[in-house]
Amino acid sequence: MPKRLLVATLAICLSGASLGASAQGAGNANDWRWSYWAAGSNVFRSDLEGGGSSGSAGLFTGIAGVKPIDAKLTVSTSVSFNLLDFSFRDPVAFGGVAPWNRVYQPGVSVGVSYLLDSGWRLGFVPTVQYSGESGADFGKSIVWGALASAAKSFSKELTLGLGVAGFSQIEKNTFFPYLIVDWRITEKLRLANPFAPGPAGPAGLELVYDLGSGWQAGLGGAVRVFRFRNSESAPTPDSIGQVRYVPLFASLSRSFTPQVKLELLAGMAVGNEVKLYNRDGDRLVKEEQDPAPFVALTLSGRF
């Protein structure tokens, strides 16, 4: 996917649209339908190319609401909060000190979708998010933009779509297309985008098998990119950090009720990169990083 998406920074904000699309057939016409999620992840420490090592832990939380106005028009909203805790050990390329530590990412989105007579559903979701360390310049730490999408259910088993997104992403403007896939291959086997607010993010595909009794198992891959403003007291003041990895994972989940679902992910983060930019967005350091194991646990549901 071009620009490798900034999906990590925006995954939760964009989730309102995907949750809305998946819930179109449920509930009364004028009811709000609310979803929640809380996920924790840990990418274990691995070696940096120039010497030293790094790892990270993350917390992803939020709620999203979807309200059908009538048979064709639906509105949505979501509020989220991410906490990313990075750890570095003797990172040579960064002068032996951690270039950043803890990053906060509160965000909000609103959305609207409309079902055409042809069966295509059009969606538009503006989003805004703060992404920075404590002590970072607030006005310089804002990510904002919007996505537009079009998806169609060609049958009860197959929904396909295409979207495009554009964002102002802390001294960098990013545009990218993305695919929407929901294909029930058999009664038990399904290929779809991963759960957007979870640690894997929506920028990928997951093949899921229904084991029965609420259990599901899956295999998948995605792309995650975190970009954020560093504090004014960081080793490089007011700088910009960026971390990228590709999680390849196996999942096991259990839906206890419609209100409670628990999912465990485990796998390897590959294609890892750690970058540091100056306050104007000019790159100072680029470090490749060895593959690293990761685990994640997500609690989600509806209320």
PDB file of N, CA and C in Angstrom, residues 16-17 20-21 24 66-76 111-125 147-153 180:
ATOM      1  N   GLY A  16     -14.852   3.828  13.207  1.00  0.00           N
ATOM      2  CA  GLY A  16     -16.272   4.151  13.204  1.00  0.00           C
ATOM      3  C   GLY A  16     -16.921   3.821  11.891  1.00  0.00           C
ATOM      4  N   ALA A  17     -16.200   4.043  10.777  1.00  0.00           N
ATOM      5  CA  ALA A  17     -16.773   3.744   9.472  1.00  0.00           C
ATOM      6  C   ALA A  17     -16.941   2.255   9.264  1.00  0.00           C
ATOM      7  N   GLY A  20     -19.697   0.904  11.371  1.00  0.00           N
ATOM      8  CA  GLY A  20     -20.981   1.291  10.820  1.00  0.00           C
ATOM      9  C   GLY A  20     -21.366   0.416   9.657  1.00  0.00           C
ATOM     10  N   ALA A  21     -20.411   0.118   8.770  1.00  0.00           N
ATOM     11  CA  ALA A  21     -20.712  -0.704   7.617  1.00  0.00           C
ATOM     12  C   ALA A  21     -21.116  -2.103   8.019  1.00  0.00           C
ATOM     13  N   GLN A  24     -25.154  -2.451   9.517  1.00  0.00           N
ATOM     14  CA  GLN A  24     -26.266  -1.819   8.859  1.00  0.00           C
ATOM     15  C   GLN A  24     -27.579  -2.545   9.054  1.00  0.00           C
ATOM     16  N   VAL A  66     -23.047   4.133  16.029  1.00  0.00           N
ATOM     17  CA  VAL A  66     -23.614   4.134  14.677  1.00  0.00           C
ATOM     18  C   VAL A  66     -25.114   4.350  14.792  1.00  0.00           C
ATOM     19  N   LYS A  67     -25.659   5.281  13.994  1.00  0.00           N
ATOM     20  CA  LYS A  67     -27.091   5.576  14.048  1.00  0.00           C
ATOM     21  C   LYS A  67     -27.673   5.604  12.631  1.00  0.00           C
ATOM     22  N   PRO A  68     -28.513   4.637  12.284  1.00  0.00           N
ATOM     23  CA  PRO A  68     -29.226   4.718  11.007  1.00  0.00           C
ATOM     24  C   PRO A  68     -30.307   5.800  11.082  1.00  0.00           C
ATOM     25  N   ILE A  69     -30.260   6.741  10.168  1.00  0.00           N
ATOM     26  CA  ILE A  69     -31.276   7.787  10.106  1.00  0.00           C
ATOM     27  C   ILE A  69     -32.527   7.270   9.384  1.00  0.00           C
ATOM     28  N   ASP A  70     -32.298   6.540   8.304  1.00  0.00           N
ATOM     29  CA  ASP A  70     -33.376   5.871   7.581  1.00  0.00           C
ATOM     30  C   ASP A  70     -32.767   4.673   6.874  1.00  0.00           C
ATOM     31  N   ALA A  71     -33.456   4.135   5.885  1.00  0.00           N
ATOM     32  CA  ALA A  71     -32.985   2.915   5.226  1.00  0.00           C
ATOM     33  C   ALA A  71     -31.698   3.139   4.434  1.00  0.00           C
ATOM     34  N   LYS A  72     -31.365   4.407   4.140  1.00  0.00           N
ATOM     35  CA  LYS A  72     -30.205   4.674   3.297  1.00  0.00           C
ATOM     36  C   LYS A  72     -29.106   5.456   4.002  1.00  0.00           C
ATOM     37  N   LEU A  73     -29.457   6.312   4.928  1.00  0.00           N
ATOM     38  CA  LEU A  73     -28.496   7.229   5.539  1.00  0.00           C
ATOM     39  C   LEU A  73     -28.119   6.781   6.941  1.00  0.00           C
ATOM     40  N   THR A  74     -26.816   6.753   7.207  1.00  0.00           N
ATOM     41  CA  THR A  74     -26.297   6.365   8.518  1.00  0.00           C
ATOM     42  C   THR A  74     -25.222   7.352   8.949  1.00  0.00           C
ATOM     43  N   VAL A  75     -25.214   7.712  10.223  1.00  0.00           N
ATOM     44  CA  VAL A  75     -24.149   8.555  10.765  1.00  0.00           C
ATOM     45  C   VAL A  75     -23.394   7.761  11.830  1.00  0.00           C
ATOM     46  N   SER A  76     -22.148   8.155  12.092  1.00  0.00           N
ATOM     47  CA  SER A  76     -21.324   7.441  13.071  1.00  0.00           C
ATOM     48  C   SER A  76     -20.376   8.407  13.756  1.00  0.00           C
ATOM     49  N   GLY A 111     -18.745  10.451  11.002  1.00  0.00           N
ATOM     50  CA  GLY A 111     -18.871   9.890   9.667  1.00  0.00           C
ATOM     51  C   GLY A 111     -20.299   9.852   9.182  1.00  0.00           C
ATOM     52  N   VAL A 112     -20.435   9.721   7.881  1.00  0.00           N
ATOM     53  CA  VAL A 112     -21.745   9.580   7.269  1.00  0.00           C
ATOM     54  C   VAL A 112     -21.619   8.598   6.103  1.00  0.00           C
ATOM     55  N   SER A 113     -22.634   7.765   5.916  1.00  0.00           N
ATOM     56  CA  SER A 113     -22.652   6.863   4.769  1.00  0.00           C
ATOM     57  C   SER A 113     -24.054   6.857   4.169  1.00  0.00           C
ATOM     58  N   TYR A 114     -24.096   6.604   2.858  1.00  0.00           N
ATOM     59  CA  TYR A 114     -25.367   6.657   2.137  1.00  0.00           C
ATOM     60  C   TYR A 114     -25.441   5.494   1.152  1.00  0.00           C
ATOM     61  N   LEU A 115     -26.566   4.786   1.169  1.00  0.00           N
ATOM     62  CA  LEU A 115     -26.784   3.634   0.300  1.00  0.00           C
ATOM     63  C   LEU A 115     -27.488   4.078  -0.978  1.00  0.00           C
ATOM     64  N   LEU A 116     -26.808   3.893  -2.115  1.00  0.00           N
ATOM     65  CA  LEU A 116     -27.387   4.249  -3.400  1.00  0.00           C
ATOM     66  C   LEU A 116     -28.365   3.172  -3.872  1.00  0.00           C
ATOM     67  N   ASP A 117     -29.228   3.533  -4.807  1.00  0.00           N
ATOM     68  CA  ASP A 117     -30.180   2.567  -5.356  1.00  0.00           C
ATOM     69  C   ASP A 117     -29.471   1.412  -6.050  1.00  0.00           C
ATOM     70  N   SER A 118     -28.258   1.655  -6.533  1.00  0.00           N
ATOM     71  CA  SER A 118     -27.475   0.617  -7.203  1.00  0.00           C
ATOM     72  C   SER A 118     -26.891  -0.411  -6.245  1.00  0.00           C
ATOM     73  N   GLY A 119     -27.000  -0.148  -4.929  1.00  0.00           N
ATOM     74  CA  GLY A 119     -26.460  -1.069  -3.939  1.00  0.00           C
ATOM     75  C   GLY A 119     -25.098  -0.665  -3.400  1.00  0.00           C
ATOM     76  N   TRP A 120     -24.487   0.364  -3.968  1.00  0.00           N
ATOM     77  CA  TRP A 120     -23.209   0.847  -3.467  1.00  0.00           C
ATOM     78  C   TRP A 120     -23.443   1.742  -2.240  1.00  0.00           C
ATOM     79  N   ARG A 121     -22.644   1.549  -1.207  1.00  0.00           N
ATOM     80  CA  ARG A 121     -22.703   2.413  -0.026  1.00  0.00           C
ATOM     81  C   ARG A 121     -21.490   3.328  -0.040  1.00  0.00           C
ATOM     82  N   LEU A 122     -21.749   4.643  -0.035  1.00  0.00           N
ATOM     83  CA  LEU A 122     -20.696   5.654  -0.031  1.00  0.00           C
ATOM     84  C   LEU A 122     -20.469   6.142   1.390  1.00  0.00           C
ATOM     85  N   GLY A 123     -19.207   6.304   1.776  1.00  0.00           N
ATOM     86  CA  GLY A 123     -18.887   6.750   3.124  1.00  0.00           C
ATOM     87  C   GLY A 123     -17.892   7.894   3.133  1.00  0.00           C
ATOM     88  N   PHE A 124     -18.010   8.753   4.145  1.00  0.00           N
ATOM     89  CA  PHE A 124     -17.074   9.872   4.320  1.00  0.00           C
ATOM     90  C   PHE A 124     -16.843  10.056   5.815  1.00  0.00           C
ATOM     91  N   VAL A 125     -15.565  10.028   6.240  1.00  0.00           N
ATOM     92  CA  VAL A 125     -15.232  10.075   7.667  1.00  0.00           C
ATOM     93  C   VAL A 125     -14.096  11.071   7.917  1.00  0.00           C
ATOM     94  N   LEU A 147     -11.387  10.212   5.063  1.00  0.00           N
ATOM     95  CA  LEU A 147     -11.380   9.130   4.091  1.00  0.00           C
ATOM     96  C   LEU A 147     -12.748   9.065   3.416  1.00  0.00           C
ATOM     97  N   ALA A 148     -12.737   8.619   2.175  1.00  0.00           N
ATOM     98  CA  ALA A 148     -13.960   8.403   1.407  1.00  0.00           C
ATOM     99  C   ALA A 148     -13.931   6.981   0.873  1.00  0.00           C
ATOM    100  N   SER A 149     -15.076   6.318   0.877  1.00  0.00           N
ATOM    101  CA  SER A 149     -15.103   4.909   0.467  1.00  0.00           C
ATOM    102  C   SER A 149     -16.376   4.593  -0.295  1.00  0.00           C
ATOM    103  N   ALA A 150     -16.308   3.514  -1.052  1.00  0.00           N
ATOM    104  CA  ALA A 150     -17.475   2.981  -1.750  1.00  0.00           C
ATOM    105  C   ALA A 150     -17.398   1.465  -1.660  1.00  0.00           C
ATOM    106  N   ALA A 151     -18.462   0.832  -1.163  1.00  0.00           N
ATOM    107  CA  ALA A 151     -18.488  -0.623  -1.001  1.00  0.00           C
ATOM    108  C   ALA A 151     -19.850  -1.155  -1.426  1.00  0.00           C
ATOM    109  N   LYS A 152     -19.849  -2.389  -1.905  1.00  0.00           N
ATOM    110  CA  LYS A 152     -21.099  -3.001  -2.351  1.00  0.00           C
ATOM    111  C   LYS A 152     -21.133  -4.460  -1.928  1.00  0.00           C
ATOM    112  N   SER A 153     -22.308  -4.887  -1.450  1.00  0.00           N
ATOM    113  CA  SER A 153     -22.536  -6.302  -1.160  1.00  0.00           C
ATOM    114  C   SER A 153     -23.047  -6.971  -2.426  1.00  0.00           C
ATOM    115  N   ILE A 180     -11.561  -2.713   0.882  1.00  0.00           N
ATOM    116  CA  ILE A 180     -12.552  -3.221   1.829  1.00  0.00           C
ATOM    117  C   ILE A 180     -12.942  -4.613   1.371  1.00  0.00           C
TER     118      ILE A 180
END
